[in-house]
Coordinates of C-alpha atoms and ligand atoms in Angstrom, one line a residue:
M298 CA 39.5 12.2 -35.9
V299 CA 40.1 13.9 -32.5
S300 CA 43.8 14.4 -31.8
T301 CA 44.1 15.5 -28.1
C302 CA 47.3 17.2 -27.0
S303 CA 48.5 14.4 -24.8
V304 CA 47.2 11.5 -22.9
M305 CA 47.7 11.5 -19.2
T306 CA 46.0 9.6 -16.5
L307 CA 48.9 9.4 -14.1
K308 CA 50.1 12.4 -12.1
A309 CA 53.6 13.2 -11.0
Y310 CA 54.3 14.8 -7.6
Q311 CA 57.8 16.3 -7.2
Y312 CA 59.3 16.7 -3.7
S313 CA 62.6 18.0 -2.5
I314 CA 64.4 15.5 -0.3
S315 CA 67.3 15.8 2.2
P316 CA 69.2 12.6 2.2
N317 CA 71.9 12.4 5.0
S318 CA 75.5 11.9 3.8
E319 CA 75.4 8.1 3.8
Q320 CA 72.2 8.2 1.7
Q321 CA 73.7 10.7 -0.6
A322 CA 76.6 8.4 -1.2
Q323 CA 74.2 5.6 -1.9
I324 CA 72.1 7.9 -4.3
W325 CA 75.2 8.8 -6.2
Q326 CA 76.0 5.2 -6.5
H327 CA 72.7 4.7 -8.3
F328 CA 73.3 7.5 -10.5
N329 CA 76.8 6.2 -11.5
H330 CA 75.9 2.6 -11.8
N331 CA 72.8 3.4 -13.9
R332 CA 74.8 5.6 -16.2
G333 CA 77.4 2.8 -16.5
V334 CA 74.8 0.4 -17.4
W335 CA 73.2 2.8 -19.9
N336 CA 76.6 3.5 -21.6
R337 CA 77.7 -0.2 -21.7
M338 CA 74.4 -1.4 -23.1
L339 CA 74.2 1.3 -25.6
A340 CA 77.7 0.4 -26.9
L341 CA 76.8 -3.2 -27.0
K342 CA 73.5 -2.6 -28.9
S343 CA 75.3 -0.4 -31.4
R344 CA 78.1 -2.8 -31.9
Y345 CA 75.6 -5.7 -32.3
Y346 CA 73.7 -3.7 -34.8
K347 CA 76.8 -2.9 -36.9
V348 CA 77.9 -6.6 -37.0
Y349 CA 74.6 -8.4 -37.5
G350 CA 72.3 -5.6 -38.7
K351 CA 69.7 -6.1 -36.1
S352 CA 68.9 -4.8 -32.8
L353 CA 69.3 -6.6 -29.5
S354 CA 65.9 -6.9 -27.7
K355 CA 65.2 -5.8 -24.3
R356 CA 65.1 -9.4 -23.2
Q357 CA 68.6 -10.1 -24.5
L358 CA 69.9 -7.0 -22.7
Q359 CA 68.3 -8.2 -19.4
D360 CA 69.9 -11.7 -19.8
H361 CA 73.2 -10.0 -20.5
L362 CA 72.9 -7.9 -17.4
I363 CA 72.1 -11.0 -15.3
K364 CA 75.1 -12.7 -16.6
L365 CA 77.4 -9.6 -15.9
K366 CA 76.2 -9.5 -12.3
K367 CA 77.4 -13.1 -11.7
R368 CA 81.0 -12.0 -12.7
P369 CA 83.2 -10.9 -9.8
A370 CA 84.4 -8.0 -11.9
F371 CA 80.9 -6.7 -11.9
A372 CA 79.8 -7.5 -8.4
W373 CA 79.4 -3.8 -7.7
L374 CA 76.2 -3.8 -9.7
K375 CA 74.7 -5.5 -6.8
Q376 CA 75.1 -2.5 -4.6
V377 CA 72.2 -0.7 -6.2
N378 CA 68.5 -1.5 -6.6
S379 CA 68.4 -4.1 -9.4
Q380 CA 65.1 -2.8 -10.6
S381 CA 66.5 0.6 -11.2
L382 CA 69.0 -1.0 -13.7
L383 CA 66.1 -2.7 -15.4
A384 CA 64.4 0.5 -15.7
T385 CA 67.5 2.0 -17.3
L386 CA 67.4 -0.9 -19.8
N387 CA 63.7 -0.1 -20.5
N388 CA 64.4 3.5 -21.1
L389 CA 67.3 2.7 -23.5
D390 CA 65.0 0.3 -25.4
T391 CA 62.4 3.2 -25.6
A392 CA 65.0 5.6 -26.7
Y393 CA 66.3 3.2 -29.5
G394 CA 62.6 2.5 -30.6
N395 CA 62.0 6.3 -30.9
F396 CA 65.0 6.7 -32.9
F397 CA 63.9 4.0 -35.4
K398 CA 60.3 5.5 -35.5
G399 CA 62.1 8.8 -36.5
I400 CA 60.7 10.8 -33.5
A401 CA 64.0 11.2 -31.5
K402 CA 67.7 11.5 -32.1
F403 CA 70.0 8.6 -31.6
P404 CA 70.5 7.8 -27.9
R405 CA 73.6 9.4 -26.5
F406 CA 76.2 8.3 -24.0
K407 CA 75.7 9.9 -20.6
S408 CA 78.7 11.9 -19.2
K409 CA 79.9 11.8 -15.5
R410 CA 80.3 15.5 -15.9
S411 CA 76.7 16.2 -17.0
N412 CA 74.7 18.7 -14.8
W413 CA 71.8 16.4 -14.3
H414 CA 71.7 12.8 -12.9
S415 CA 68.7 10.6 -12.3
Y416 CA 67.6 7.0 -11.8
A417 CA 64.3 5.5 -11.5
N418 CA 62.6 2.9 -9.1
P419 CA 59.8 1.0 -10.8
Q420 CA 58.4 -0.3 -7.5
H421 CA 58.5 -0.3 -3.8
T422 CA 58.6 3.4 -3.1
E423 CA 56.7 4.5 -0.1
V424 CA 55.5 7.8 1.4
D425 CA 55.0 8.8 5.1
F426 CA 53.1 12.1 4.9
E427 CA 52.7 12.2 8.7
N428 CA 56.5 12.1 9.4
G429 CA 57.6 13.8 6.1
K430 CA 59.6 10.8 4.7
V431 CA 60.0 8.9 1.5
K432 CA 61.3 5.4 1.5
L433 CA 63.5 4.6 -1.5
P434 CA 64.4 0.9 -2.3
K435 CA 67.9 -0.1 -1.1
I436 CA 68.4 3.4 0.6
G437 CA 65.6 3.6 3.2
W438 CA 63.6 6.4 4.7
V439 CA 64.8 9.8 3.4
K440 CA 63.6 13.1 4.8
A441 CA 61.4 15.0 2.4
K442 CA 59.3 18.1 2.1
L443 CA 55.9 16.8 1.3
H444 CA 54.1 20.0 0.6
R445 CA 51.3 18.3 -1.4
E446 CA 49.5 15.1 -0.4
F447 CA 48.1 12.5 -2.8
V448 CA 45.8 9.6 -2.7
G449 CA 46.4 6.6 -4.9
N450 CA 48.9 3.9 -6.0
I451 CA 52.5 4.8 -6.4
K452 CA 53.7 3.6 -9.8
T453 CA 57.4 4.7 -10.0
S454 CA 59.6 7.2 -8.4
T455 CA 62.6 9.1 -10.0
V456 CA 65.5 10.4 -7.9
K457 CA 67.3 13.5 -9.4
I458 CA 69.9 15.9 -8.5
S459 CA 69.8 19.4 -10.1
P460 CA 72.8 21.4 -11.2
S461 CA 72.8 23.4 -8.1
G462 CA 73.0 20.2 -6.0
K463 CA 69.4 19.8 -4.9
F464 CA 68.0 16.3 -4.6
T465 CA 64.3 15.7 -5.5
V466 CA 62.1 12.7 -6.0
S467 CA 59.4 12.7 -8.5
I468 CA 56.6 10.2 -7.8
L469 CA 54.1 8.9 -10.3
V470 CA 50.7 8.2 -8.9
D471 CA 47.8 6.5 -10.3
D472 CA 44.7 7.9 -8.4
G473 CA 42.4 5.2 -9.9
K474 CA 40.0 7.8 -11.2
V475 CA 38.3 7.0 -14.5
L476 CA 38.3 10.2 -16.5
P477 CA 34.8 11.1 -17.8
D478 CA 34.1 11.1 -21.5
A479 CA 34.9 14.3 -23.3
T480 CA 31.9 16.4 -24.1
T481 CA 30.8 17.0 -27.6
I482 CA 32.2 20.0 -29.4
E483 CA 29.8 23.0 -29.4
P484 CA 31.0 25.9 -31.5
E485 CA 29.4 28.3 -29.0
Y486 CA 31.7 27.0 -26.2
A487 CA 34.8 26.6 -28.1
I488 CA 37.7 29.0 -28.1
G489 CA 41.1 29.0 -29.8
I490 CA 44.3 29.9 -28.1
D491 CA 47.6 31.3 -29.5
L492 CA 50.9 31.0 -27.5
G493 CA 53.2 33.9 -27.6
I494 CA 56.2 35.5 -26.3
K495 CA 54.9 39.1 -25.5
D496 CA 51.8 37.4 -24.0
F497 CA 51.9 33.9 -22.9
V498 CA 48.5 33.0 -23.9
I499 CA 46.0 34.9 -26.2
T500 CA 42.4 33.6 -26.5
S501 CA 40.0 34.1 -29.5
R502 CA 37.9 36.0 -27.1
G503 CA 40.6 38.6 -26.8
K504 CA 41.8 37.7 -23.3
T505 CA 45.5 37.9 -22.7
Y506 CA 47.8 36.5 -20.1
E507 CA 50.9 38.7 -19.9
N508 CA 54.3 37.3 -19.9
K509 CA 56.8 39.9 -21.0
R510 CA 57.6 41.6 -17.7
L511 CA 58.4 38.4 -16.0
L512 CA 60.4 37.0 -18.8
D513 CA 62.4 40.2 -19.3
K514 CA 63.3 40.4 -15.7
Q515 CA 64.5 36.8 -15.6
L516 CA 66.4 37.1 -18.9
H517 CA 68.2 40.2 -17.6
Q518 CA 69.3 38.4 -14.5
L519 CA 70.3 35.2 -16.4
N520 CA 72.4 37.2 -18.9
K521 CA 74.0 39.1 -16.3
Q522 CA 75.1 36.2 -14.2
Q523 CA 76.1 34.2 -17.3
R524 CA 78.5 37.0 -18.4
I525 CA 80.1 37.0 -14.9
L526 CA 80.5 33.2 -15.2
S527 CA 82.2 33.4 -18.6
R528 CA 84.8 35.8 -17.1
K529 CA 85.8 33.4 -14.3
K530 CA 88.9 31.4 -14.7
K531 CA 88.3 27.7 -15.8
G532 CA 88.7 25.3 -12.8
S533 CA 88.7 28.1 -10.1
A534 CA 86.6 27.9 -7.0
S535 CA 85.0 31.1 -7.7
R536 CA 83.9 29.8 -11.1
N537 CA 82.3 26.8 -9.5
K538 CA 80.5 29.1 -7.1
Q539 CA 79.3 31.2 -9.9
R540 CA 78.2 28.1 -11.9
I541 CA 75.9 27.1 -9.0
R542 CA 74.6 30.5 -8.9
V543 CA 73.6 30.4 -12.5
A544 CA 72.2 27.0 -12.1
K545 CA 70.0 28.2 -9.1
L546 CA 68.7 31.0 -11.1
H547 CA 67.8 28.7 -14.0
E548 CA 65.9 26.5 -11.5
H549 CA 64.1 29.6 -10.2
V550 CA 63.1 30.6 -13.7
A551 CA 61.9 27.0 -14.3
N552 CA 59.8 27.0 -11.2
S553 CA 58.2 30.3 -11.7
R554 CA 57.3 29.3 -15.2
K555 CA 55.7 26.2 -13.8
D556 CA 53.7 28.1 -11.3
Y557 CA 52.4 30.4 -14.0
A558 CA 51.5 27.5 -16.3
H559 CA 49.5 26.0 -13.6
K560 CA 47.7 29.3 -12.8
V561 CA 46.8 30.0 -16.4
S562 CA 45.7 26.6 -17.3
A563 CA 43.5 26.4 -14.1
E564 CA 41.8 29.6 -15.0
L565 CA 41.1 28.5 -18.7
V566 CA 39.6 25.3 -17.4
S567 CA 37.4 27.0 -14.9
E568 CA 35.8 29.3 -17.5
S569 CA 32.7 28.5 -19.7
Q570 CA 34.4 27.0 -22.7
T571 CA 34.3 23.4 -23.1
T572 CA 36.6 23.0 -26.0
I573 CA 39.9 24.8 -26.5
F574 CA 41.8 24.5 -29.8
C575 CA 45.6 25.0 -29.7
E576 CA 48.3 25.0 -32.4
D577 CA 50.7 22.2 -32.9
L578 CA 54.0 23.1 -31.3
A579 CA 55.9 21.5 -34.0
V580 CA 54.5 24.1 -36.3
K581 CA 55.3 26.9 -34.0
N582 CA 58.9 25.6 -33.9
L583 CA 59.2 26.2 -37.6
L584 CA 59.7 29.7 -36.6
R585 CA 62.5 28.7 -34.2
N586 CA 65.4 30.9 -33.5
K587 CA 68.3 30.5 -31.1
K588 CA 67.5 33.3 -28.9
L589 CA 67.2 32.3 -25.2
S590 CA 63.8 34.0 -24.8
R591 CA 62.4 31.7 -27.5
H592 CA 63.9 28.7 -25.8
I593 CA 62.4 29.5 -22.4
A594 CA 59.1 30.4 -24.1
N595 CA 59.1 27.0 -25.9
V596 CA 59.7 25.0 -22.6
G597 CA 56.9 27.0 -21.0
W598 CA 54.4 26.3 -23.9
S599 CA 54.9 22.5 -23.9
Q600 CA 54.5 22.4 -20.1
F601 CA 51.5 24.6 -20.2
L602 CA 49.8 22.3 -22.8
E603 CA 50.5 19.3 -20.6
F604 CA 48.9 20.9 -17.6
L605 CA 46.0 22.2 -19.7
S606 CA 45.5 18.8 -21.2
Y607 CA 45.0 16.9 -18.0
K608 CA 43.0 19.6 -16.3
M609 CA 40.7 19.7 -19.3
K610 CA 40.3 15.9 -19.3
E611 CA 39.5 15.9 -15.6
S612 CA 36.7 18.2 -16.3
S613 CA 35.5 16.3 -19.3
K614 CA 36.5 19.1 -21.6
N615 CA 38.4 19.0 -24.9
L616 CA 41.7 20.2 -25.7
I617 CA 42.4 19.7 -29.5
R618 CA 45.3 20.4 -31.6
I619 CA 44.7 21.6 -35.0
N620 CA 46.6 19.6 -37.7
R621 CA 47.6 22.4 -39.8
F622 CA 51.2 22.6 -41.1
K623 CA 51.4 26.3 -41.4
P624 CA 51.2 29.2 -39.0
S625 CA 47.9 30.6 -38.2
S626 CA 49.0 34.2 -38.3
R627 CA 49.2 34.9 -41.9
E628 CA 45.8 33.9 -43.3
C629 CA 43.2 36.7 -43.1
R630 CA 40.4 35.2 -41.2
M631 CA 37.8 37.4 -43.0
C632 CA 38.8 37.0 -46.7
H633 CA 41.1 33.9 -46.4
S634 CA 43.8 35.7 -48.3
K635 CA 47.4 35.2 -47.4
H636 CA 49.3 38.2 -46.0
E637 CA 52.8 37.3 -47.1
N638 CA 54.5 40.4 -45.8
L639 CA 53.5 40.2 -42.3
K640 CA 56.5 40.6 -40.2
L641 CA 57.3 39.1 -36.8
S642 CA 57.5 42.7 -35.5
D643 CA 54.0 43.7 -36.7
R644 CA 51.8 43.8 -33.8
T645 CA 48.6 44.5 -35.9
F646 CA 47.3 42.3 -38.6
E647 CA 46.2 44.5 -41.5
C648 CA 44.9 42.6 -44.6
P649 CA 46.2 44.1 -47.8
Y650 CA 43.2 42.6 -49.6
C651 CA 40.1 43.3 -47.6
G652 CA 41.5 45.8 -45.1
H653 CA 40.5 43.8 -42.0
T654 CA 42.5 45.2 -39.1
E655 CA 43.0 43.4 -35.8
D656 CA 45.5 42.7 -33.1
R657 CA 47.9 40.2 -34.5
D658 CA 47.8 37.7 -31.7
I659 CA 44.0 37.8 -31.3
H660 CA 43.6 37.3 -35.0
A661 CA 45.8 34.3 -34.8
A662 CA 43.8 32.8 -31.9
K663 CA 40.6 33.4 -33.9
N664 CA 42.1 31.6 -36.8
I665 CA 43.0 28.8 -34.6
L666 CA 39.5 28.5 -33.5
R667 CA 38.3 28.6 -37.1
F668 CA 40.7 26.0 -38.3
G669 CA 39.9 23.8 -35.3
L670 CA 36.1 23.9 -35.9
E671 CA 36.7 23.0 -39.5
Q672 CA 38.8 20.1 -38.7
E673 CA 36.4 18.6 -36.2
L674 CA 33.1 19.7 -37.6
G675 CA 33.7 20.2 -41.3
S676 CA 33.8 23.4 -43.2
G677 CA 31.2 25.9 -42.8
S678 CA 30.6 24.8 -39.2
E679 CA 31.5 28.2 -38.0
S680 CA 29.2 30.2 -40.1
S681 CA 26.3 27.7 -39.8
H682 CA 26.3 27.2 -36.0
A683 CA 28.5 29.7 -34.3
V684 CA 26.9 32.8 -36.0
K685 CA 23.8 32.2 -33.7
S686 CA 25.0 33.3 -30.4
T687 CA 28.6 33.8 -29.7
P688 CA 29.7 37.3 -29.0
E689 CA 32.5 36.7 -31.3
S690 CA 30.6 36.0 -34.3
I691 CA 28.2 39.0 -33.6
L692 CA 31.5 41.0 -33.6
D693 CA 32.4 39.5 -37.0
L694 CA 29.1 40.5 -38.5
T695 CA 29.4 44.1 -37.3
S696 CA 33.0 44.6 -38.4
G697 CA 32.4 43.5 -42.0
S698 CA 30.4 41.4 -44.2
A699 CA 32.2 38.2 -43.2
K700 CA 29.1 35.9 -43.6
G701 CA 28.3 37.2 -47.0
L702 CA 31.9 37.1 -48.2
E703 CA 32.6 33.6 -47.3
P704 CA 30.6 31.5 -49.8
A705 CA 32.1 33.5 -52.7
L706 CA 35.6 32.7 -51.6
V707 CA 35.3 29.0 -50.7
G708 CA 36.4 28.0 -54.2
S709 CA 39.3 30.3 -54.3
A710 CA 42.9 29.0 -54.1
E711 CA 43.5 30.8 -50.8
A712 CA 40.5 29.3 -49.0
P713 CA 41.4 26.6 -46.5
S714 CA 40.6 23.2 -48.0
R715 CA 39.5 20.1 -46.1
T716 CA 41.8 18.0 -48.0
S717 CA 44.8 19.5 -46.4
V718 CA 43.7 18.4 -43.0
S719 CA 44.1 14.9 -41.3
Ligands
ZN918 ZN1 41.4 40.0 -45.7

């Protein structure tokens, strides 16, 4: 079974927009009314569930909304794009469904005081690249910075405001392209990647994409400005000014992360490998801690995997997640023993059993490659195919008797077993 990292055939384009004051008021109306509908329907759904023990369907909520709109007290609902309200009902239904599937928390009420507001238009968004304008239903043509052109059918648009007060529109486009079939997995053209904090990405070929300097600089700035914010008096004008400064900094950090994720993923796709194995982020999060650096890294990782996933697909290459529910850093890739005393601070992996020594992250990336090949091609795939020609396996043979060692250990308790996979 091939489990790819995420399925994506639609592409999102995000642009900043500059609505005039009248349009801003209309956009705020959309934020507020959609939030109102979300909260009202969420309350209704919860009450209904408590009383009758079953959930109101999307259809029932839609009917209820139509009835509400007919009542004079709710006439204001007609001020906004009615389809955006239906989109909100859809999102609520999905959020509820995800909760019952056990993959998300129970949907929450939305606060007026939240830092983020958004609403969606399922249809009728238009883009005028020549004149730099986007047409939003019920609002009309809004000035926009259209830095990237696209070709294809617009599916939906989402209008957002950031904590620092910037309006953006995110447009989902179907470019009509049919993605090519993925190529077969060839061990010679497969690599594993480990995602880290010191280095953002480490490949099993030993290539690293540095991260630390950028992250340190940003964290330093964030902490500094956050401290200043915490000293400001609540409700004061200067506190509000500082809040916006911190929000802008957060946005700046997020944007530079995104650029970097695009750059690294583009480079990995352009190289000779046709299959990349990656770790399951859920597994990585077992090591979660509350540090800000970890949080930022985590956001960066999932975004990076998303970019990598669609770029690989477009080039008919594979990105495959390994289904292993334990971290890849502890198991010695040579003798398959577990190195229980490996600490997070240890930069070098040194096996207490066979003495194999290697950079910790490169060792982990090579393990990810090994687990991935086992998962997709069966155990022994690495030694029976890969040994032929990859520079890596040549390296393995010179650095120890890896090939000779493996069969003897296959039966041992520490050897990875196929039964634990899939
Ligand atoms: Zn070992």
